[in-house]
Amino acid sequence: MERYLLRDDIWWVGAIDWDVRDFHGYETPRGTTYNAYLIMDDKVALVDGCRDGFGPEMLARVRGCCGIRPVDYMVINHIEPDHSGAIPWLLDNLRPEKVFCSKRAKEALAFMISPEWVKQWDLQVVGTGDELSLGHRTLQFIDAPMLHWPDSMFTYVKESKTLLPNDAFGQHLAHSRRFADEVDQGDLMEEASKYYANILMPFGSPIAKMIDKIAEMGLEIEAIGPSHGAIWRTPEGIAKIIESYRAWSHFEAPERVALFYDTMWHATERMTMAIEDGVAQEGVECGVYRLTANPRSEMARQVLQCKAFLVGSPTLNQAMFPTVGGFLTYIKGLKPKKRIAGSYGSYGWGGGACKQVDAELRALGLDVLDPLECRYMPQMDDLEACHELGRTIARRVKGERA
Ligand code: FEO
């Protein structure tokens, strides 16, 4: 089975999941990989596991690298089941001398697997400041809490200047190539930004601190091997992904507007088109996304990639449309910041949707514009008001006060 040399006898020994399309509710049209790394030295160390069911594929790659040599150490950087699901099976097969993980990982694995299992493997707790010598190379551990679970940890291979940060800097991208410089750059950054939006957006502050901490520690980084997707190994690629994370963690975004809407009888849709026309008239890019027609994980990426967004909903039974409710529930968990936002929509008699959407946007702490409603079908003056709303939000995006 093919395995890939990352550098200095550090091998990619992960598994490719070509078919996964729903990753705990995150749509993954390009599949994913579960990356793990085998470091061959006087001692052999395996960093990270994979999802249940992918253990045999990974084990075949491990054995392809080290033959019958024992795997002496296993490092568990993160315990979410896409990385830990196969670990009991892998440990039974590899029988490493020692297993290392963070304090939080050890505590949680007692719940996730069992207290007896944790005791059986006598998990060794490591964290920032701890090192493990493999002979010629040293593993350095860095606690990374909330990137993106409390247990998350990075492993840094000092002499090889290689960072293995588990979920950070990843992408859900199954590919026959392993390295970021070998894949289509548009696909790569689309998946990297979608991954950040859906997995890491709520943790902007810890991510910004971690980027600062890496700089303070003076870590030289010549390769980044995330736990999903392509491996970053060129100076340009590493600089691009770190700079992207810095910008995303500070909620920087292009001068763009996104309109998320749904519609019953095309009234809210007509309002949407008039708003888009107003945004475009100001020379600002505008994306239009009907919520029934677009995957939720892509909508999250659009929130990351715009300075302002509006949410349009018809009123159904005195409430917002169900797809709009689902979108807002998801976005609320991702905690976007530094965005201009607003609501609009059509109603027949009692109304209710705009008020609910407006309240949700205000609860997020965004810079919220007044709602814009119309009754039944938008008339000429309604459409003019929509057009003006588009121009107003576009001017705000450009930094002009309306
Ligand atoms: Fe890839 Fe948090 O698991």
Tab-separated table of C-alpha atoms and ligand atoms in Angstrom:
chain	number	residue	atom	x	y	z
A	1	MET	CA	0.000	0.000	0.000
A	2	GLU	CA	1.370	3.423	-0.991
A	3	ARG	CA	2.841	5.521	1.796
A	4	TYR	CA	4.438	8.905	1.410
A	5	LEU	CA	7.635	10.407	2.751
A	6	LEU	CA	6.959	13.802	4.254
A	7	ARG	CA	10.619	14.454	5.124
A	8	ASP	CA	13.505	13.009	7.194
A	9	ASP	CA	11.912	9.591	7.645
A	10	ILE	CA	8.567	11.081	8.672
A	11	TRP	CA	5.971	9.110	6.728
A	12	TRP	CA	2.306	9.774	6.008
A	13	VAL	CA	0.526	6.569	7.011
A	14	GLY	CA	-3.082	7.756	7.094
A	15	ALA	CA	-6.255	6.613	5.359
A	16	ILE	CA	-8.346	8.135	2.563
A	17	ASP	CA	-12.125	8.374	2.957
A	18	TRP	CA	-13.264	9.038	-0.605
A	19	ASP	CA	-16.945	8.542	0.102
A	20	VAL	CA	-17.815	10.483	3.251
A	21	ARG	CA	-20.331	13.193	2.394
A	22	ASP	CA	-21.701	14.023	5.844
A	23	PHE	CA	-19.169	14.671	8.576
A	24	HIS	CA	-21.339	15.213	11.660
A	25	GLY	CA	-23.595	17.471	9.613
A	26	TYR	CA	-20.761	19.147	7.695
A	27	GLU	CA	-21.231	18.345	3.998
A	28	THR	CA	-17.953	17.056	2.550
A	29	PRO	CA	-18.391	16.837	-1.235
A	30	ARG	CA	-14.709	16.094	-1.758
A	31	GLY	CA	-14.408	13.423	0.989
A	32	THR	CA	-11.562	13.591	3.494
A	33	THR	CA	-8.438	11.895	4.797
A	34	TYR	CA	-7.455	10.817	8.293
A	35	ASN	CA	-3.770	11.659	8.432
A	36	ALA	CA	-1.296	9.971	10.737
A	37	TYR	CA	2.484	10.152	10.728
A	38	LEU	CA	5.141	7.555	11.469
A	39	ILE	CA	8.502	8.894	12.610
A	40	MET	CA	11.282	6.379	12.111
A	41	ASP	CA	14.270	6.880	14.407
A	42	ASP	CA	16.046	4.778	17.037
A	43	LYS	CA	12.545	4.622	18.417
A	44	VAL	CA	9.515	4.541	16.126
A	45	ALA	CA	6.601	6.830	16.975
A	46	LEU	CA	3.123	6.947	15.475
A	47	VAL	CA	1.376	10.300	15.774
A	48	ASP	CA	-2.428	10.150	15.567
A	49	GLY	CA	-4.929	7.461	14.690
A	50	CYS	CA	-7.929	7.349	12.404
A	51	ARG	CA	-11.654	6.702	12.235
A	52	ASP	CA	-13.072	3.316	13.173
A	53	GLY	CA	-13.006	1.042	10.131
A	54	PHE	CA	-9.881	2.631	8.607
A	55	GLY	CA	-7.404	0.924	10.976
A	56	PRO	CA	-6.427	-1.888	8.552
A	57	GLU	CA	-5.588	0.640	5.793
A	58	MET	CA	-3.445	2.620	8.195
A	59	LEU	CA	-1.785	-0.457	9.681
A	60	ALA	CA	-0.842	-1.669	6.181
A	61	ARG	CA	0.912	1.651	5.576
A	62	VAL	CA	2.660	1.513	8.957
A	63	ARG	CA	3.926	-1.993	8.236
A	64	GLY	CA	4.958	-0.882	4.738
A	65	CYS	CA	7.291	1.625	6.412
A	66	CYS	CA	8.695	-0.231	9.382
A	67	GLY	CA	8.130	-3.884	8.524
A	68	ILE	CA	8.272	-6.022	11.661
A	69	ARG	CA	10.047	-3.346	13.702
A	70	PRO	CA	7.962	-2.472	16.742
A	71	VAL	CA	6.157	0.841	16.936
A	72	ASP	CA	7.511	1.986	20.282
A	73	TYR	CA	5.362	5.036	20.974
A	74	MET	CA	1.934	6.295	20.040
A	75	VAL	CA	0.922	9.938	20.415
A	76	ILE	CA	-2.769	10.861	20.574
A	77	ASN	CA	-3.064	14.541	19.650
A	78	HIS	CA	-6.869	14.596	19.715
A	79	ILE	CA	-9.637	12.232	20.757
A	80	GLU	CA	-12.582	13.079	18.482
A	81	PRO	CA	-13.759	9.753	16.999
A	82	ASP	CA	-12.450	10.534	13.502
A	83	HIS	CA	-8.978	10.189	15.070
A	84	SER	CA	-9.549	7.968	18.083
A	85	GLY	CA	-12.187	5.558	16.736
A	86	ALA	CA	-9.587	3.053	15.513
A	87	ILE	CA	-7.067	3.602	18.319
A	88	PRO	CA	-8.144	0.624	20.499
A	89	TRP	CA	-7.816	-1.643	17.445
A	90	LEU	CA	-4.481	-0.071	16.459
A	91	LEU	CA	-3.045	-0.419	19.958
A	92	ASP	CA	-4.122	-4.063	20.132
A	93	ASN	CA	-2.271	-4.662	16.877
A	94	LEU	CA	0.795	-2.480	17.406
A	95	ARG	CA	1.299	-3.006	21.163
A	96	PRO	CA	3.436	0.141	21.665
A	97	GLU	CA	5.604	0.445	24.750
A	98	LYS	CA	4.083	3.825	25.691
A	99	VAL	CA	1.088	5.945	24.692
A	100	PHE	CA	1.133	9.737	25.150
A	101	CYS	CA	-1.719	12.249	25.260
A	102	SER	CA	-2.800	15.463	26.990
A	103	LYS	CA	-4.290	15.509	30.499
A	104	ARG	CA	-7.734	16.392	29.107
A	105	ALA	CA	-7.483	13.582	26.562
A	106	LYS	CA	-6.739	11.028	29.253
A	107	GLU	CA	-9.691	12.218	31.346
A	108	ALA	CA	-12.085	12.172	28.387
A	109	LEU	CA	-10.948	8.809	27.005
A	110	ALA	CA	-12.150	7.212	30.241
A	111	PHE	CA	-15.657	8.349	29.223
A	112	MET	CA	-15.246	7.843	25.501
A	113	ILE	CA	-13.756	4.329	25.676
A	114	SER	CA	-13.616	3.146	29.314
A	115	PRO	CA	-11.678	3.727	32.566
A	116	GLU	CA	-10.349	0.156	32.297
A	117	TRP	CA	-8.937	0.835	28.834
A	118	VAL	CA	-7.153	3.983	30.029
A	119	LYS	CA	-5.661	1.987	32.918
A	120	GLN	CA	-4.715	-0.916	30.672
A	121	TRP	CA	-2.588	1.319	28.436
A	122	ASP	CA	-1.250	3.473	31.296
A	123	LEU	CA	-1.586	6.642	29.203
A	124	GLN	CA	1.308	9.063	29.801
A	125	VAL	CA	0.234	12.681	30.189
A	126	VAL	CA	2.299	15.269	28.285
A	127	GLY	CA	1.823	18.962	27.556
A	128	THR	CA	3.624	22.188	26.757
A	129	GLY	CA	7.261	21.962	27.807
A	130	ASP	CA	7.464	18.155	27.619
A	131	GLU	CA	9.733	16.442	25.151
A	132	LEU	CA	10.251	12.861	24.032
A	133	SER	CA	13.527	11.763	22.473
A	134	LEU	CA	13.355	9.243	19.658
A	135	GLY	CA	17.141	9.068	19.331
A	136	HIS	CA	18.168	11.624	16.734
A	137	ARG	CA	14.939	13.531	16.855
A	138	THR	CA	12.783	14.990	19.586
A	139	LEU	CA	9.045	15.329	19.837
A	140	GLN	CA	7.939	18.501	21.558
A	141	PHE	CA	4.363	18.706	22.831
A	142	ILE	CA	2.260	21.865	22.835
A	143	ASP	CA	-1.143	22.053	24.517
A	144	ALA	CA	-3.699	23.540	22.116
A	145	PRO	CA	-6.926	23.653	24.137
A	146	MET	CA	-10.024	24.515	22.089
A	147	LEU	CA	-8.265	24.037	18.787
A	148	HIS	CA	-10.819	22.701	18.661
A	149	TRP	CA	-11.566	20.464	21.660
A	150	PRO	CA	-10.253	20.829	25.222
A	151	ASP	CA	-7.918	17.848	24.728
A	152	SER	CA	-6.297	19.100	21.502
A	153	MET	CA	-2.505	19.023	21.371
A	154	PHE	CA	0.170	19.718	18.756
A	155	THR	CA	3.305	17.602	18.285
A	156	TYR	CA	6.394	19.320	16.889
A	157	VAL	CA	9.317	17.307	15.504
A	158	LYS	CA	12.102	19.659	16.505
A	159	GLU	CA	15.029	18.617	14.341
A	160	SER	CA	12.771	18.149	11.291
A	161	LYS	CA	11.006	21.492	11.855
A	162	THR	CA	7.708	19.730	11.282
A	163	LEU	CA	4.485	20.632	13.046
A	164	LEU	CA	1.774	17.989	13.452
A	165	PRO	CA	-1.171	20.074	14.705
A	166	ASN	CA	-3.989	17.567	14.214
A	167	ASP	CA	-7.177	19.404	13.130
A	168	ALA	CA	-5.595	22.857	12.731
A	169	PHE	CA	-4.674	23.845	9.158
A	170	GLY	CA	-6.644	20.900	7.706
A	171	GLN	CA	-9.143	20.503	4.885
A	172	HIS	CA	-11.742	17.863	4.108
A	173	LEU	CA	-10.192	16.902	0.807
A	174	ALA	CA	-9.662	13.322	-0.380
A	175	HIS	CA	-6.990	13.266	-3.083
A	176	SER	CA	-4.480	10.920	-4.644
A	177	ARG	CA	-1.824	13.559	-3.963
A	178	ARG	CA	-0.619	14.200	-0.418
A	179	PHE	CA	0.907	17.654	-0.609
A	180	ALA	CA	-0.739	21.056	-0.802
A	181	ASP	CA	1.525	22.216	-3.621
A	182	GLU	CA	0.374	19.265	-5.759
A	183	VAL	CA	-3.375	19.932	-5.707
A	184	ASP	CA	-5.567	22.555	-7.344
A	185	GLN	CA	-5.044	25.738	-5.313
A	186	GLY	CA	-8.657	26.891	-5.735
A	187	ASP	CA	-10.029	23.593	-4.379
A	188	LEU	CA	-7.425	23.598	-1.618
A	189	MET	CA	-8.209	27.057	-0.258
A	190	GLU	CA	-11.952	26.579	-0.689
A	191	GLU	CA	-11.768	23.473	1.494
A	192	ALA	CA	-9.313	25.061	3.961
A	193	SER	CA	-11.615	28.049	4.449
A	194	LYS	CA	-14.714	25.849	4.694
A	195	TYR	CA	-12.954	23.719	7.275
A	196	TYR	CA	-11.987	26.784	9.297
A	197	ALA	CA	-15.511	28.208	9.079
A	198	ASN	CA	-17.250	25.035	10.198
A	199	ILE	CA	-14.773	23.658	12.723
A	200	LEU	CA	-12.670	26.520	14.028
A	201	MET	CA	-14.628	29.768	13.629
A	202	PRO	CA	-15.932	29.730	17.236
A	203	PHE	CA	-12.345	29.635	18.522
A	204	GLY	CA	-10.880	32.767	16.925
A	205	SER	CA	-9.371	34.014	20.158
A	206	PRO	CA	-7.481	30.789	21.125
A	207	ILE	CA	-6.327	30.450	17.506
A	208	ALA	CA	-4.952	33.997	17.415
A	209	LYS	CA	-3.161	33.308	20.728
A	210	MET	CA	-1.756	30.034	19.424
A	211	ILE	CA	-0.343	31.736	16.321
A	212	ASP	CA	1.310	34.308	18.599
A	213	LYS	CA	2.579	31.535	20.888
A	214	ILE	CA	4.176	29.660	17.977
A	215	ALA	CA	5.975	32.896	17.020
A	216	GLU	CA	7.048	33.507	20.656
A	217	MET	CA	8.374	29.959	20.974
A	218	GLY	CA	10.473	30.628	17.874
A	219	LEU	CA	9.346	27.381	16.232
A	220	GLU	CA	10.847	27.074	12.797
A	221	ILE	CA	8.274	25.448	10.562
A	222	GLU	CA	9.262	23.813	7.295
A	223	ALA	CA	6.283	21.440	7.098
A	224	ILE	CA	2.795	21.249	8.597
A	225	GLY	CA	1.083	17.877	8.631
A	226	PRO	CA	-2.577	18.340	9.598
A	227	SER	CA	-4.886	15.434	10.402
A	228	HIS	CA	-7.108	16.025	7.355
A	229	GLY	CA	-6.322	16.819	3.742
A	230	ALA	CA	-3.126	18.010	2.127
A	231	ILE	CA	0.239	18.553	3.858
A	232	TRP	CA	1.866	21.982	3.691
A	233	ARG	CA	5.578	21.721	2.811
A	234	THR	CA	6.577	24.785	0.784
A	235	PRO	CA	7.476	28.161	2.367
A	236	GLU	CA	4.753	29.813	0.238
A	237	GLY	CA	2.090	27.303	1.264
A	238	ILE	CA	2.989	27.483	4.950
A	239	ALA	CA	2.981	31.274	4.888
A	240	LYS	CA	-0.373	31.296	3.067
A	241	ILE	CA	-2.192	29.003	5.497
A	242	ILE	CA	-0.760	30.669	8.626
A	243	GLU	CA	-1.633	34.119	7.306
A	244	SER	CA	-5.133	32.894	6.393
A	245	TYR	CA	-5.618	31.571	9.935
A	246	ARG	CA	-4.386	34.851	11.372
A	247	ALA	CA	-6.838	36.823	9.237
A	248	TRP	CA	-9.763	34.465	9.870
A	249	SER	CA	-9.124	34.377	13.611
A	250	HIS	CA	-9.415	38.190	13.642
A	251	PHE	CA	-12.575	37.960	11.480
A	252	GLU	CA	-11.006	39.897	8.634
A	253	ALA	CA	-12.988	39.445	5.418
A	254	PRO	CA	-13.104	40.682	1.822
A	255	GLU	CA	-15.389	43.571	0.898
A	256	ARG	CA	-18.285	41.313	0.013
A	257	VAL	CA	-21.965	41.006	0.872
A	258	ALA	CA	-23.827	37.691	1.175
A	259	LEU	CA	-27.604	37.340	0.996
A	260	PHE	CA	-29.015	34.211	2.635
A	261	TYR	CA	-32.709	33.746	2.021
A	262	ASP	CA	-35.616	31.442	1.460
A	263	THR	CA	-38.944	32.078	-0.150
A	264	MET	CA	-42.519	30.675	-0.299
A	265	TRP	CA	-44.200	32.434	-3.234
A	266	HIS	CA	-41.189	34.359	-4.616
A	267	ALA	CA	-41.890	37.589	-2.703
A	268	THR	CA	-38.771	37.364	-0.493
A	269	GLU	CA	-36.884	36.188	-3.564
A	270	ARG	CA	-37.869	39.374	-5.452
A	271	MET	CA	-36.743	41.436	-2.495
A	272	THR	CA	-33.417	39.553	-2.573
A	273	MET	CA	-32.827	40.345	-6.252
A	274	ALA	CA	-33.528	44.034	-5.703
A	275	ILE	CA	-31.097	44.128	-2.761
A	276	GLU	CA	-28.429	42.375	-4.854
A	277	ASP	CA	-28.928	44.978	-7.572
A	278	GLY	CA	-28.356	47.748	-5.063
A	279	VAL	CA	-25.153	46.137	-3.735
A	280	ALA	CA	-23.834	45.624	-7.272
A	281	GLN	CA	-24.614	49.241	-8.171
A	282	GLU	CA	-22.172	50.302	-5.469
A	283	GLY	CA	-19.478	48.135	-7.074
A	284	VAL	CA	-19.415	45.594	-4.233
A	285	GLU	CA	-19.450	41.849	-4.860
A	286	CYS	CA	-22.598	40.106	-3.677
A	287	GLY	CA	-23.325	36.388	-3.300
A	288	VAL	CA	-26.945	35.179	-3.309
A	289	TYR	CA	-27.755	31.890	-1.565
A	290	ARG	CA	-31.175	30.300	-1.328
A	291	LEU	CA	-30.978	28.190	1.803
A	292	THR	CA	-32.910	25.231	0.386
A	293	ALA	CA	-30.459	25.044	-2.514
A	294	ASN	CA	-27.109	25.308	-0.742
A	295	PRO	CA	-25.241	23.127	1.780
A	296	ARG	CA	-25.105	24.565	5.298
A	297	SER	CA	-21.322	24.097	5.547
A	298	GLU	CA	-20.827	26.191	2.397
A	299	MET	CA	-23.093	28.884	3.898
A	300	ALA	CA	-20.837	28.965	6.959
A	301	ARG	CA	-17.871	29.549	4.637
A	302	GLN	CA	-19.724	32.418	3.014
A	303	VAL	CA	-20.241	34.033	6.436
A	304	LEU	CA	-16.467	33.808	6.951
A	305	GLN	CA	-15.844	35.320	3.523
A	306	CYS	CA	-18.019	38.442	3.689
A	307	LYS	CA	-17.995	41.679	5.642
A	308	ALA	CA	-21.795	41.860	5.716
A	309	PHE	CA	-24.755	39.577	5.301
A	310	LEU	CA	-28.501	39.853	5.215
A	311	VAL	CA	-30.976	37.120	6.064
A	312	GLY	CA	-34.282	37.073	4.191
A	313	SER	CA	-37.217	35.058	5.439
A	314	PRO	CA	-40.908	34.881	4.634
A	315	THR	CA	-43.232	34.569	7.593
A	316	LEU	CA	-44.731	31.118	7.999
A	317	ASN	CA	-47.161	30.576	10.892
A	318	GLN	CA	-45.963	33.792	12.576
A	319	ALA	CA	-42.378	32.572	12.548
A	320	MET	CA	-39.282	32.506	10.372
A	321	PHE	CA	-39.066	29.904	7.620
A	322	PRO	CA	-37.690	26.545	8.907
A	323	THR	CA	-34.588	26.615	6.671
A	324	VAL	CA	-33.789	30.110	7.964
A	325	GLY	CA	-34.197	28.871	11.545
A	326	GLY	CA	-31.817	25.974	10.853
A	327	PHE	CA	-29.264	28.315	9.251
A	328	LEU	CA	-29.359	30.751	12.179
A	329	THR	CA	-29.073	27.953	14.749
A	330	TYR	CA	-25.962	26.677	12.989
A	331	ILE	CA	-24.424	30.124	12.560
A	332	LYS	CA	-25.143	31.013	16.190
A	333	GLY	CA	-22.913	28.110	17.283
A	334	LEU	CA	-20.091	29.349	15.032
A	335	LYS	CA	-20.155	32.798	16.727
A	336	PRO	CA	-19.201	35.078	13.824
A	337	LYS	CA	-17.948	38.516	14.833
A	338	LYS	CA	-17.245	41.889	13.189
A	339	ARG	CA	-19.995	41.512	10.621
A	340	ILE	CA	-22.683	43.966	9.518
A	341	ALA	CA	-25.983	42.102	9.334
A	342	GLY	CA	-29.695	42.604	8.861
A	343	SER	CA	-33.026	40.983	8.074
A	344	TYR	CA	-35.739	41.376	5.468
A	345	GLY	CA	-38.736	39.434	4.236
A	346	SER	CA	-42.330	39.305	3.147
A	347	TYR	CA	-45.399	38.544	5.246
A	348	GLY	CA	-49.144	38.378	4.631
A	349	TRP	CA	-50.927	39.537	7.776
A	350	GLY	CA	-49.383	39.077	11.246
A	351	GLY	CA	-45.661	38.976	10.363
A	352	GLY	CA	-43.073	37.641	12.783
A	353	ALA	CA	-40.106	36.328	10.767
A	354	CYS	CA	-38.106	39.576	10.569
A	355	LYS	CA	-38.519	40.196	14.284
A	356	GLN	CA	-37.174	36.737	15.088
A	357	VAL	CA	-34.260	36.966	12.656
A	358	ASP	CA	-33.407	40.462	13.904
A	359	ALA	CA	-33.358	39.207	17.521
A	360	GLU	CA	-31.056	36.311	16.599
A	361	LEU	CA	-28.609	38.624	14.810
A	362	ARG	CA	-28.584	41.078	17.711
A	363	ALA	CA	-27.984	38.202	20.167
A	364	LEU	CA	-24.834	37.427	18.165
A	365	GLY	CA	-23.554	40.925	18.903
A	366	LEU	CA	-23.337	41.903	15.230
A	367	ASP	CA	-23.749	45.403	13.826
A	368	VAL	CA	-27.417	45.026	12.885
A	369	LEU	CA	-29.359	47.233	10.444
A	370	ASP	CA	-33.095	47.835	10.872
A	371	PRO	CA	-35.291	45.081	9.367
A	372	LEU	CA	-37.070	45.668	6.066
A	373	GLU	CA	-40.488	44.056	5.574
A	374	CYS	CA	-43.118	44.089	2.879
A	375	ARG	CA	-46.697	42.726	2.747
A	376	TYR	CA	-47.552	39.979	0.273
A	377	MET	CA	-45.767	40.802	-3.003
A	378	PRO	CA	-43.230	43.639	-3.081
A	379	GLN	CA	-44.564	46.671	-4.972
A	380	MET	CA	-42.433	49.252	-6.734
A	381	ASP	CA	-41.795	51.259	-3.572
A	382	ASP	CA	-40.873	48.069	-1.679
A	383	LEU	CA	-38.389	47.112	-4.376
A	384	GLU	CA	-36.913	50.606	-4.306
A	385	ALA	CA	-36.490	50.259	-0.533
A	386	CYS	CA	-34.764	46.898	-1.072
A	387	HIS	CA	-32.459	48.432	-3.681
A	388	GLU	CA	-31.610	51.201	-1.236
A	389	LEU	CA	-30.917	48.631	1.511
A	390	GLY	CA	-28.458	46.963	-0.882
A	391	ARG	CA	-26.732	50.281	-1.556
A	392	THR	CA	-26.635	51.111	2.169
A	393	ILE	CA	-25.019	47.853	3.209
A	394	ALA	CA	-22.561	48.048	0.307
A	395	ARG	CA	-21.514	51.552	1.375
A	396	ARG	CA	-21.063	50.312	4.945
A	397	VAL	CA	-18.865	47.486	3.634
A	398	LYS	CA	-16.738	50.093	1.850
A	399	GLY	CA	-16.387	51.948	5.118
A	400	GLU	CA	-18.787	54.776	4.301
A	401	ARG	CA	-21.542	55.639	6.723
A	402	ALA	CA	-24.908	55.728	5.000
B	1	FEO	FE1	-10.742	15.761	12.929
B	1	FEO	FE2	-11.780	17.214	15.838
B	1	FEO	O1	-11.535	15.867	14.605
